[in-house]
Coordinates of C-alpha atoms in Angstrom, one line a residue:
Chain A
M27 CA -45.2 -9.5 -19.0
T28 CA -47.4 -11.3 -16.7
Y29 CA -46.4 -12.1 -12.6
S30 CA -44.7 -15.4 -12.6
Q31 CA -41.9 -14.6 -15.5
S32 CA -40.6 -11.5 -14.4
H33 CA -40.8 -14.0 -10.9
S34 CA -38.5 -16.3 -12.5
N35 CA -36.7 -14.0 -14.2
K36 CA -35.9 -11.9 -11.3
I37 CA -34.6 -15.4 -9.8
I38 CA -32.3 -16.0 -12.7
V39 CA -31.1 -12.5 -11.8
K40 CA -30.7 -13.1 -8.0
I41 CA -28.8 -17.1 -8.8
L42 CA -26.0 -15.2 -11.0
K43 CA -26.1 -12.6 -9.1
Y44 CA -24.7 -14.6 -6.2
G45 CA -22.9 -17.2 -7.9
A46 CA -20.6 -14.9 -9.5
I47 CA -19.7 -13.1 -5.7
L48 CA -19.1 -17.3 -5.3
G49 CA -17.2 -17.0 -8.0
L50 CA -15.1 -14.0 -7.1
I51 CA -14.7 -16.0 -3.3
A52 CA -13.4 -18.2 -4.2
V53 CA -11.0 -16.9 -6.9
S54 CA -9.9 -14.8 -4.7
L55 CA -9.2 -17.1 -1.5
F56 CA -8.2 -19.6 -4.1
P57 CA -4.6 -19.1 -3.7
I58 CA -4.9 -18.4 0.2
Y59 CA -6.2 -22.1 0.3
I60 CA -3.5 -23.9 -1.7
M61 CA -1.1 -22.3 0.6
V62 CA -2.3 -23.3 3.3
I63 CA -2.6 -26.5 2.2
S64 CA 1.2 -26.9 1.1
S65 CA 2.1 -25.6 4.0
L66 CA 0.0 -28.6 6.3
M67 CA 1.7 -30.9 3.6
P68 CA 5.0 -33.2 3.4
N69 CA 7.5 -32.4 0.6
A70 CA 7.2 -35.7 -1.0
Y71 CA 2.9 -34.9 -1.8
I72 CA 3.6 -31.4 -2.7
F73 CA 5.8 -31.7 -5.2
S74 CA 4.0 -34.8 -6.9
F75 CA 2.1 -34.5 -9.9
P76 CA -0.4 -33.2 -11.1
P77 CA -1.3 -31.0 -7.5
K78 CA -3.2 -31.8 -5.2
F79 CA -6.2 -29.5 -3.6
I80 CA -6.8 -31.4 -0.7
P81 CA -4.6 -32.1 2.1
V82 CA -3.2 -35.2 1.8
H83 CA -0.4 -36.8 5.3
V84 CA -2.1 -33.4 7.3
T85 CA 1.1 -32.9 9.2
F86 CA 1.5 -29.3 11.7
D87 CA 6.2 -30.3 10.5
N88 CA 6.5 -27.4 8.6
Y89 CA 5.1 -24.8 10.8
S90 CA 7.0 -26.9 13.8
K91 CA 10.4 -26.8 11.8
I92 CA 9.8 -22.4 11.9
F93 CA 9.3 -22.5 16.1
I94 CA 11.6 -24.4 17.3
N95 CA 14.0 -21.9 15.0
P96 CA 15.7 -19.0 17.0
E97 CA 16.4 -17.2 14.2
Y98 CA 13.1 -17.6 12.6
L99 CA 11.7 -16.6 16.6
A100 CA 13.8 -13.5 16.3
Y101 CA 12.2 -12.5 12.7
F102 CA 8.7 -12.1 14.5
T103 CA 10.0 -10.2 17.3
N104 CA 11.5 -7.9 15.8
S105 CA 9.0 -7.2 13.3
F106 CA 6.6 -6.9 16.0
I107 CA 8.9 -4.3 17.7
T108 CA 9.0 -2.2 14.6
S109 CA 5.3 -2.1 13.7
T110 CA 4.0 -1.8 17.1
G111 CA 7.1 1.2 17.5
A112 CA 6.0 2.3 14.3
T113 CA 2.1 2.4 15.6
L114 CA 2.5 4.3 18.7
V115 CA 4.9 7.2 16.9
T116 CA 2.6 7.7 14.4
L117 CA -0.7 8.4 16.7
L118 CA 2.0 10.3 18.9
L119 CA 2.7 13.0 16.1
S120 CA 0.0 12.8 14.2
I121 CA -2.4 13.3 17.1
P122 CA -1.5 16.7 17.2
A123 CA -1.3 17.5 13.5
G124 CA -5.0 16.2 12.7
Y125 CA -5.8 18.5 15.5
S126 CA -3.9 21.3 14.3
F127 CA -4.7 21.4 10.5
S128 CA -8.5 20.2 11.5
R129 CA -9.1 23.4 14.2
Y130 CA -6.3 26.5 13.1
G131 CA -6.5 28.6 10.7
F132 CA -2.8 29.1 9.9
F133 CA 0.2 30.5 7.5
G134 CA 1.0 28.1 5.0
K135 CA -1.2 25.1 6.3
S136 CA -2.6 24.3 2.8
F137 CA 1.2 23.9 1.1
M138 CA 2.4 22.7 4.1
M139 CA -1.0 19.8 3.6
T140 CA -0.1 20.0 -0.6
T141 CA 3.6 19.6 0.6
I142 CA 3.5 16.5 3.3
L143 CA 0.2 13.9 0.6
S144 CA 2.4 15.0 -2.5
I145 CA 6.0 13.0 -0.5
Q146 CA 4.8 9.8 -1.2
M147 CA 5.4 10.5 -4.7
F148 CA 8.7 11.0 -3.9
P149 CA 11.1 7.5 -5.1
I150 CA 11.8 5.4 -2.2
V151 CA 15.1 4.8 -2.2
V152 CA 16.6 7.9 -3.3
I153 CA 15.5 8.8 -0.2
L154 CA 16.7 5.2 1.3
I155 CA 20.7 6.0 -0.4
S156 CA 20.9 8.9 1.2
L157 CA 19.1 7.8 4.5
Y158 CA 21.5 4.9 4.4
T159 CA 24.1 6.4 4.7
F160 CA 22.7 9.6 7.5
Y161 CA 21.8 5.7 9.2
L162 CA 25.1 5.1 9.0
K163 CA 26.9 8.0 10.5
W164 CA 24.4 8.2 13.3
G165 CA 25.0 4.8 14.2
M166 CA 21.5 4.1 13.5
L167 CA 21.2 1.1 11.0
N168 CA 20.4 -1.9 13.2
T169 CA 18.4 -0.6 15.6
Y170 CA 15.0 -0.7 16.3
G171 CA 14.8 3.1 16.8
G172 CA 16.0 3.2 13.1
L173 CA 13.4 1.1 11.5
I174 CA 11.2 2.7 13.4
L175 CA 11.6 6.4 12.4
A176 CA 11.3 5.3 8.8
H177 CA 8.2 3.1 8.9
T178 CA 6.7 6.3 11.3
T179 CA 7.6 8.9 8.2
F180 CA 6.5 7.0 5.4
S181 CA 2.6 6.3 7.0
L182 CA 2.5 9.7 8.8
P183 CA 1.1 11.0 5.4
L184 CA -1.3 9.1 5.5
A185 CA -2.0 9.0 8.7
V186 CA -2.2 13.2 8.9
L187 CA -4.6 13.3 6.2
L188 CA -6.3 10.9 8.4
M189 CA -6.7 12.1 11.9
K190 CA -7.8 15.6 10.6
S191 CA -9.9 13.7 8.6
F192 CA -11.8 11.9 12.1
F193 CA -10.9 15.9 13.5
D194 CA -13.7 17.4 11.1
T195 CA -16.5 15.1 11.6
I196 CA -16.5 16.3 15.3
P197 CA -18.9 19.9 14.9
R198 CA -17.0 22.7 16.4
S199 CA -19.3 23.3 19.4
L200 CA -18.3 21.1 21.2
D201 CA -15.1 22.9 21.6
E202 CA -17.4 26.1 21.9
A203 CA -18.5 24.8 25.5
A204 CA -15.3 23.0 26.0
K205 CA -13.7 26.7 27.1
I206 CA -16.6 28.2 28.3
D207 CA -15.9 25.7 31.1
G208 CA -13.1 26.4 31.2
A209 CA -10.9 23.9 29.0
G210 CA -7.5 25.1 27.8
R211 CA -6.8 24.0 24.3
V212 CA -4.8 20.9 24.7
R213 CA -7.3 19.5 27.8
T214 CA -10.1 20.3 25.3
M215 CA -8.4 17.7 22.5
V216 CA -6.8 15.2 24.8
T217 CA -10.1 15.2 27.4
I218 CA -12.5 15.9 25.7
L219 CA -12.2 15.6 21.8
L220 CA -10.0 12.8 20.9
P221 CA -12.1 10.1 22.7
L222 CA -14.4 11.4 20.0
T223 CA -11.7 9.6 17.0
K224 CA -11.5 6.7 18.8
P225 CA -12.6 5.0 15.3
G226 CA -10.3 7.0 13.2
L227 CA -7.9 6.1 16.2
V228 CA -8.2 3.0 15.2
A229 CA -7.8 3.3 12.1
V230 CA -5.0 5.7 12.2
G231 CA -2.6 2.7 14.1
I232 CA -4.2 -0.4 12.3
Y233 CA -3.1 1.2 8.9
T234 CA 0.1 2.2 9.6
F235 CA 1.1 -1.6 11.3
L236 CA -0.2 -3.1 8.8
H237 CA 1.4 -0.7 6.3
S238 CA 4.5 -1.3 8.7
W239 CA 4.4 -5.0 8.6
D240 CA 5.0 -4.8 5.4
D241 CA 7.1 -3.5 4.4
F242 CA 10.5 -4.9 2.8
V243 CA 13.0 -2.3 1.1
L244 CA 13.4 0.1 4.4
A245 CA 14.0 -2.4 6.7
L246 CA 16.1 -4.6 3.4
V247 CA 18.4 -1.8 4.3
I248 CA 18.2 -0.5 7.3
M249 CA 18.6 -4.5 9.2
Q250 CA 21.5 -6.3 7.6
E251 CA 22.2 -8.2 11.2
T252 CA 20.6 -11.8 10.5
S253 CA 19.6 -11.0 14.6
M254 CA 17.6 -7.6 13.2
K255 CA 15.7 -8.9 10.2
T256 CA 12.3 -8.0 10.1
L257 CA 10.0 -11.2 8.6
S258 CA 9.4 -10.1 5.3
V259 CA 12.9 -9.7 4.9
G260 CA 13.6 -13.7 6.4
I261 CA 11.0 -14.9 5.0
A262 CA 12.1 -14.0 2.1
Q263 CA 16.1 -14.6 3.0
S264 CA 14.7 -17.7 3.2
F265 CA 13.2 -18.5 0.8
L266 CA 16.2 -18.1 -1.7
G267 CA 18.8 -20.2 0.3
E268 CA 17.8 -22.4 3.3
Y269 CA 14.0 -22.9 1.9
A270 CA 15.3 -22.4 -1.7
H271 CA 13.7 -26.7 -2.0
D272 CA 11.8 -26.6 0.1
Y273 CA 7.3 -24.9 -0.2
G274 CA 5.9 -27.0 2.1
G275 CA 8.1 -25.1 5.3
M276 CA 7.9 -22.2 2.7
M277 CA 4.5 -21.7 3.1
A278 CA 4.0 -22.6 7.0
F279 CA 6.6 -19.9 7.2
A280 CA 4.1 -17.2 4.7
F281 CA 1.4 -18.7 6.2
A282 CA 3.0 -17.7 9.9
G283 CA 4.0 -15.0 8.8
S284 CA 0.3 -13.6 8.1
V285 CA -1.3 -15.0 10.2
P286 CA -0.9 -12.2 13.1
I287 CA -2.8 -9.4 10.4
L288 CA -5.7 -12.0 9.2
I289 CA -5.8 -12.0 13.2
L290 CA -5.8 -8.5 13.9
F291 CA -8.8 -7.5 10.2
A292 CA -11.1 -10.8 12.0
F293 CA -11.2 -7.7 14.9
F294 CA -10.7 -4.6 13.4
Q295 CA -12.2 -4.6 9.9
R296 CA -14.6 -2.4 10.3
Y297 CA -11.9 0.3 11.5
M298 CA -9.3 -0.9 8.0
V299 CA -12.3 0.1 6.0
M300 CA -12.9 2.5 7.6
G301 CA -9.7 4.2 7.0
L302 CA -8.5 2.9 3.7
T303 CA -11.4 4.8 2.3
A304 CA -11.7 7.8 4.4
G305 CA -8.6 9.7 3.0
A306 CA -10.2 9.1 -0.4
V307 CA -13.7 9.7 -0.9
K308 CA -12.8 13.1 1.7
G309 CA -9.6 14.4 1.2
Chain B
M1134 CA -10.2 32.1 12.1
R1135 CA -13.4 32.6 13.9
D1136 CA -12.6 30.3 15.9
M1137 CA -8.9 32.2 16.1
N1138 CA -10.9 35.8 16.9
S1139 CA -13.3 34.4 19.4
K1140 CA -10.1 33.2 20.9
T1141 CA -7.8 35.9 21.2
S1142 CA -10.3 37.5 25.2
H1143 CA -8.9 33.7 26.0
T1144 CA -5.8 33.4 26.0
K1145 CA -5.9 36.8 28.2
K1146 CA -6.9 35.8 30.5
R1147 CA -3.9 33.9 30.3
T1148 CA -0.6 34.3 33.0
F1149 CA 2.2 32.8 29.8
A1150 CA -0.7 33.0 26.6
I1151 CA 0.9 31.3 22.9
S1152 CA -1.1 32.8 20.7
D1153 CA -3.9 30.5 18.7
N1154 CA -0.7 30.6 15.5
I1155 CA 1.9 30.1 17.5
F1156 CA 0.1 26.0 18.9
S1157 CA -1.4 25.6 16.0
I1158 CA 2.3 25.0 14.1
L1159 CA 4.1 23.4 18.0
L1160 CA 1.5 20.8 17.5
I1161 CA 2.6 20.1 13.7
L1162 CA 6.1 20.6 14.6
P1163 CA 7.3 17.0 15.8
T1164 CA 5.4 16.2 12.5
L1165 CA 7.8 18.4 10.9
I1166 CA 11.4 17.5 11.9
V1167 CA 10.0 13.9 11.0
L1168 CA 9.6 14.4 7.9
G1169 CA 12.6 16.5 7.5
I1170 CA 14.5 14.2 8.3
V1171 CA 14.3 11.7 7.1
I1172 CA 12.7 12.5 4.2
A1173 CA 13.3 17.1 3.1
L1174 CA 17.0 16.0 3.8
P1175 CA 17.9 12.6 2.2
M1176 CA 15.9 13.6 -0.7
L1177 CA 18.5 16.9 -1.5
K1178 CA 21.1 14.9 -1.0
G1179 CA 20.0 12.0 -3.1
I1180 CA 19.1 15.2 -6.3
Y1181 CA 23.2 16.5 -5.3
V1182 CA 24.8 12.7 -5.4
S1183 CA 23.2 11.9 -8.7
F1184 CA 25.7 14.1 -8.9
A1185 CA 28.2 13.2 -8.8
D1186 CA 30.9 9.9 -8.6
Y1187 CA 29.3 8.2 -5.0
K1188 CA 29.9 4.5 -4.6
I1189 CA 30.7 2.3 -2.0
G1190 CA 35.4 3.2 -2.1
N1191 CA 33.6 7.6 -1.2
L1192 CA 31.1 7.6 1.3
N1193 CA 31.6 9.8 2.4
D1194 CA 33.0 12.5 -0.2
P1195 CA 31.1 12.0 -3.3
V1196 CA 32.6 13.6 -5.6
W1197 CA 30.7 16.1 -9.3
N1198 CA 31.2 14.9 -11.7
N1199 CA 29.9 16.3 -15.0
F1200 CA 26.5 14.8 -15.7
E1201 CA 28.1 11.0 -16.3
N1202 CA 25.6 9.4 -14.0
Y1203 CA 23.1 10.6 -15.9
I1204 CA 25.1 10.4 -19.8
S1205 CA 26.1 6.7 -18.8
L1206 CA 22.1 5.8 -18.9
F1207 CA 21.0 7.6 -21.2
R1208 CA 24.7 6.2 -23.6
D1209 CA 23.5 2.7 -23.1
G1210 CA 19.4 2.9 -24.1
K1211 CA 19.4 1.7 -20.6
I1212 CA 16.8 3.8 -19.0
L1213 CA 14.9 3.7 -21.9
L1214 CA 14.0 0.3 -20.9
Y1215 CA 13.0 1.1 -17.0
F1216 CA 10.5 3.9 -17.8
T1217 CA 9.0 1.7 -20.7
N1218 CA 9.0 -1.0 -18.2
T1219 CA 7.5 1.1 -15.5
I1220 CA 4.4 2.4 -17.9
V1221 CA 3.5 -1.2 -19.3
F1222 CA 3.7 -2.2 -15.7
V1223 CA 1.8 1.0 -13.7
A1224 CA -0.5 1.2 -16.7
L1225 CA -1.7 -2.7 -16.8
V1226 CA -1.6 -3.1 -13.5
V1227 CA -4.0 0.2 -13.1
S1228 CA -6.5 -0.4 -15.7
V1229 CA -7.2 -3.8 -15.1
Q1230 CA -7.4 -3.3 -11.7
F1231 CA -9.8 -0.3 -12.3
V1232 CA -11.8 -2.5 -15.0
A1233 CA -12.5 -5.0 -12.0
G1234 CA -12.8 -3.0 -9.1
L1235 CA -15.3 -1.4 -10.2
A1236 CA -17.3 -4.3 -12.1
V1237 CA -17.2 -5.9 -8.7
A1238 CA -18.1 -2.8 -6.8
M1239 CA -21.3 -2.2 -9.0
L1240 CA -22.1 -6.3 -8.1
L1241 CA -21.4 -5.8 -4.0
N1242 CA -23.4 -1.9 -4.2
T1243 CA -26.8 -4.0 -5.7
R1244 CA -29.1 -5.1 -3.4
I1245 CA -27.7 -8.7 -1.7
R1246 CA -27.4 -10.6 1.5
W1247 CA -24.7 -10.8 3.5
R1248 CA -23.0 -7.4 2.2
G1249 CA -20.8 -7.2 5.2
G1250 CA -19.3 -11.0 5.0
I1251 CA -19.1 -11.0 1.3
R1252 CA -17.0 -7.7 1.2
A1253 CA -14.7 -9.1 4.1
L1254 CA -13.8 -12.2 1.8
L1255 CA -13.2 -10.4 -0.3
L1256 CA -11.3 -8.3 1.7
I1257 CA -8.8 -10.9 2.5
P1258 CA -6.0 -10.9 -0.4
W1259 CA -5.1 -7.0 0.6
T1260 CA -3.8 -8.5 4.1
I1261 CA -1.7 -11.2 3.3
P1262 CA 2.2 -9.2 3.3
S1263 CA 3.8 -8.2 0.1
V1264 CA 6.8 -10.6 0.1
V1265 CA 4.3 -13.5 0.7
V1266 CA 1.7 -12.6 -2.2
A1267 CA 5.7 -12.4 -4.0
I1268 CA 7.2 -16.1 -2.9
L1269 CA 2.4 -18.2 -2.6
W1270 CA 2.6 -16.7 -7.0
R1271 CA 5.5 -18.6 -7.5
W1272 CA 4.5 -21.4 -6.2
L1273 CA 1.0 -20.9 -8.1
V1274 CA 2.8 -21.1 -11.2
H1275 CA 5.5 -23.1 -10.8
E1276 CA 6.6 -24.9 -13.8
Q1277 CA 6.1 -28.5 -13.0
Y1278 CA 4.1 -28.3 -10.0
G1279 CA 1.7 -24.8 -10.1
S1280 CA -2.3 -25.7 -9.0
L1281 CA -2.9 -22.1 -11.3
N1282 CA -0.1 -23.6 -13.7
Y1283 CA -2.1 -27.4 -13.6
L1284 CA -5.8 -25.5 -14.3
L1285 CA -4.6 -23.7 -17.0
Y1286 CA -3.4 -26.3 -18.1
K1287 CA -7.0 -28.1 -17.5
I1288 CA -8.6 -25.9 -18.9
G1289 CA -6.9 -25.5 -21.7
I1290 CA -5.4 -22.0 -21.7
T1291 CA -2.3 -23.0 -21.8
D1292 CA -1.2 -26.2 -23.9
T1293 CA 1.7 -28.1 -22.8
I1294 CA 1.9 -28.3 -18.7
N1295 CA 6.1 -27.4 -18.7
V1296 CA 5.8 -23.4 -19.5
S1297 CA 8.1 -21.7 -17.2
W1298 CA 6.3 -18.2 -16.5
L1299 CA 8.5 -16.8 -15.5
L1300 CA 11.4 -17.1 -17.9
N1301 CA 9.5 -15.4 -20.8
P1302 CA 9.1 -12.4 -20.3
N1303 CA 5.5 -11.4 -21.7
L1304 CA 4.8 -13.9 -19.5
A1305 CA 6.9 -12.7 -16.9
L1306 CA 5.1 -10.5 -16.9
A1307 CA 1.5 -10.8 -16.4
V1308 CA 2.5 -13.2 -13.1
I1309 CA 3.6 -9.9 -11.5
V1310 CA 0.5 -8.1 -13.0
L1311 CA -2.0 -11.1 -11.4
A1312 CA 0.0 -10.9 -8.4
V1313 CA 0.0 -7.2 -7.3
V1314 CA -3.4 -7.2 -8.9
W1315 CA -5.2 -9.8 -6.8
K1316 CA -2.9 -7.8 -3.4
Q1317 CA -4.2 -4.8 -4.7
L1318 CA -7.6 -4.8 -6.0
P1319 CA -10.1 -4.7 -3.2
Y1320 CA -8.2 -1.5 -2.5
M1321 CA -9.6 -0.3 -5.3
M1322 CA -13.3 -2.3 -4.6
V1323 CA -13.9 -0.2 -1.7
M1324 CA -12.9 3.1 -2.5
L1325 CA -15.1 2.3 -5.3
L1326 CA -17.6 1.5 -3.3
A1327 CA -17.5 4.6 -1.6
G1328 CA -17.5 6.2 -4.5
L1329 CA -20.2 4.4 -6.1
H1330 CA -22.5 5.2 -2.1
S1331 CA -22.5 8.5 -2.3
V1332 CA -23.9 9.7 -5.6
D1333 CA -27.0 10.2 -5.1
Q1334 CA -29.7 7.7 -5.9
S1335 CA -32.0 10.0 -6.8
L1336 CA -29.8 10.8 -10.5
I1337 CA -29.9 7.3 -11.3
E1338 CA -33.2 6.3 -10.5
A1339 CA -34.2 10.0 -12.4
S1340 CA -31.3 8.1 -15.4
K1341 CA -33.6 5.7 -15.5
I1342 CA -37.2 6.8 -15.1
D1343 CA -35.4 8.2 -18.5
G1344 CA -35.6 4.9 -19.9
A1345 CA -31.0 5.2 -20.3
S1346 CA -29.8 1.5 -19.8
W1347 CA -27.7 1.0 -18.0
Y1348 CA -24.6 1.2 -19.2
N1349 CA -25.7 4.9 -20.5
T1350 CA -26.8 5.6 -16.9
L1351 CA -23.4 4.6 -16.0
L1352 CA -21.2 6.1 -18.1
S1353 CA -23.5 9.8 -18.0
V1354 CA -24.3 10.0 -14.4
T1355 CA -23.2 7.2 -12.5
I1356 CA -19.1 7.4 -13.1
P1357 CA -19.9 11.4 -13.5
A1358 CA -20.9 11.3 -10.3
M1359 CA -18.0 9.6 -8.8
R1360 CA -15.6 11.1 -10.5
P1361 CA -13.0 13.1 -7.4
V1362 CA -13.4 9.4 -6.6
I1363 CA -12.0 8.1 -9.4
M1364 CA -9.6 10.5 -9.6
T1365 CA -8.2 9.5 -6.3
S1366 CA -8.8 5.9 -6.7
I1367 CA -6.5 6.0 -10.2
W1368 CA -4.0 8.2 -8.6
I1369 CA -2.7 6.5 -5.4
A1370 CA -3.3 3.3 -7.5
V1371 CA -0.6 4.9 -10.2
M1372 CA 1.9 6.3 -7.0
A1373 CA 1.7 3.3 -5.3
N1374 CA 3.0 1.3 -8.4
F1375 CA 5.7 3.5 -9.1
Q1376 CA 7.0 2.4 -6.2
M1377 CA 6.2 -1.1 -6.8
Y1378 CA 9.6 -3.5 -5.3
T1379 CA 8.7 -6.3 -3.3
I1380 CA 6.6 -7.7 -5.5
I1381 CA 8.1 -7.6 -8.6
S1382 CA 11.7 -8.3 -6.2
N1383 CA 10.6 -10.8 -5.1
I1384 CA 9.6 -12.6 -8.2
T1385 CA 10.8 -11.9 -11.0
G1386 CA 14.2 -10.2 -9.5
G1387 CA 13.0 -7.2 -12.9
G1388 CA 14.8 -10.7 -15.3
P1389 CA 14.8 -12.4 -17.5
N1390 CA 17.1 -9.9 -19.1
D1391 CA 15.8 -6.8 -17.3
A1392 CA 12.1 -7.5 -19.1
T1393 CA 10.9 -6.9 -15.6
A1394 CA 12.9 -4.8 -14.6
T1395 CA 11.3 -0.6 -13.5
L1396 CA 12.4 1.7 -12.8
S1397 CA 12.5 1.1 -9.1
I1398 CA 13.7 -2.3 -10.0
A1399 CA 16.8 -0.4 -11.7
A1400 CA 17.6 1.9 -8.7
Y1401 CA 18.2 -0.3 -6.4
K1402 CA 20.2 -2.8 -8.1
T1403 CA 22.1 0.0 -9.5
A1404 CA 22.9 1.2 -5.5
F1405 CA 22.3 -1.3 -4.0
R1406 CA 23.7 -4.3 -5.6
S1407 CA 26.3 -2.6 -8.1
F1408 CA 27.5 -0.5 -4.9
D1409 CA 26.6 2.6 -7.7
F1410 CA 25.3 5.3 -5.2
G1411 CA 25.3 8.5 -7.0
T1412 CA 23.7 6.0 -10.9
G1413 CA 21.0 4.8 -8.0
A1414 CA 19.6 8.3 -7.2
A1415 CA 20.2 9.0 -10.8
I1416 CA 17.5 7.3 -12.2
G1417 CA 15.7 8.2 -8.6
V1418 CA 16.0 11.3 -10.0
I1419 CA 14.6 10.8 -13.9
W1420 CA 11.5 9.1 -12.5
L1421 CA 11.1 12.2 -9.8
L1422 CA 10.7 14.5 -12.6
I1423 CA 8.8 11.8 -14.9
L1424 CA 6.3 11.7 -12.0
A1425 CA 6.0 15.7 -11.1
F1426 CA 5.1 15.8 -14.9
A1427 CA 2.4 13.3 -14.3
T1428 CA 1.0 15.2 -11.4
L1429 CA 1.2 18.8 -13.7
I1430 CA -0.9 17.4 -15.9
N1431 CA -3.3 15.5 -13.6
N1432 CA -4.2 18.6 -12.1
K1433 CA -4.5 20.4 -14.9
I1434 CA -7.0 18.0 -16.1
S1435 CA -8.8 18.2 -12.6
E1436 CA -9.1 21.7 -13.3
K1437 CA -10.3 21.4 -16.5
Y1438 CA -13.1 19.2 -14.9
N1439 CA -13.5 21.4 -11.8
N1440 CA -14.3 25.2 -14.4
D1441 CA -16.2 21.9 -17.3
Y1442 CA -18.5 21.0 -13.5

């Protein structure tokens, strides 16, 4: 093979490769593109044949309809409160637990870890059936606390595993050094090791926030009062009711509900990937 | 362990010293309490009420009813339908996702420019909330104005524009599988990409020098080397899709005529639509038994591989 032949072969491979990547990106983003352009058009143009692939008569009416509706604004607030609450509580619980699993050997440790991890295979619906009756008895239905507790619980297994694997990456010689300097166990954990796991904290925080924002079934059962509903439930139910024949409004509502996560993603993409893979690759 | 021994001398100096053992348990205790209240307690009660007549009328006293919930599920054969639907759905989603995910990961693992940017763009679908994914896909396959519906007709895959995707059992299944794969593929891709990174490049070079073709290298070097990552990501995907409720429920609601009713859809509907909590819990318990059995087999398989290598 002459030099120029192998060179042109390389160029063909390159073109094919980048072509494939471009195609992939187009396929992954096509649905989102359709959502966005549908949200920007009046229904008369959405419901026209053939379907529009380039927006016409761009308007923000579909969005303003949502943001003048106090009920819908409450869905946003409720989602923010629960997701933020669940994130904080999850961090508060998973930091000490992850630290303990990483640094200490104790009786029943591996059994405990396995049990915590196998929780994700328990049918949520079965838990929800009894949790619903417990919450009813404890007066925790339609409360932020109730939903935050539920979201925290279902995020905890992976959060603990992630925190453990992030603590594992910090050399133990640091603990020793802190001890020699006279720092106690709690101080070593909080002021010396914790700052070093910052990427881990962000990863766990983002994971929990996303998980909580995404949840539908727990919120559906726990928050049944209109004023307490979260976005997922609100979007799904308005689709069955008010927005059943208003796809423009529906797509605007759906996209507005995705934007907070997209913003988080834009800022913390690196940490999200870290969180996604850390558990799988190390665990 | 090494830690515990070296610390004893230090803790002795304190006026009130708790041993490392107790300290380590104290750190985990809050987590255990929360998991106990929200998971273990309801789980145990759920198993108990699956054997009881437990409906909206008698929420405060479930009455033992001699396996009637289980018997009724098997009597009308519905449970087998739910089970088959679940297996078909999970198998389709996970296999499509795995093959596509591996292909994309391998493509991204070659020498390319802007890898970070490309990966970020491909990850975006994963950030879209499940409810939004469901509603979006219903719109894409709308029988008159759906963009995807129209495109499929234009390129000749469907022969009429008015395809009622959600009224045909197979097409409805196809729509939910597509929607779920679209959302979850980035996750699979990122995990497999991380797995590919962890493969020792010298192994692959050696195999190339030995004259192995690319798919031989893939099958006999790359995949075995990343087996733990593959096992974990498939396992996570199987578990997540067994639980899948949101996307199915908001696209088909289990229809048409129970064709996409999985165990999770059926359990929810029985409990919270028909308010028959006992039978709903029974569906869940059957499902738990299936998963426990699957876990046992999975562990046996990975044990076997661990012994082999």
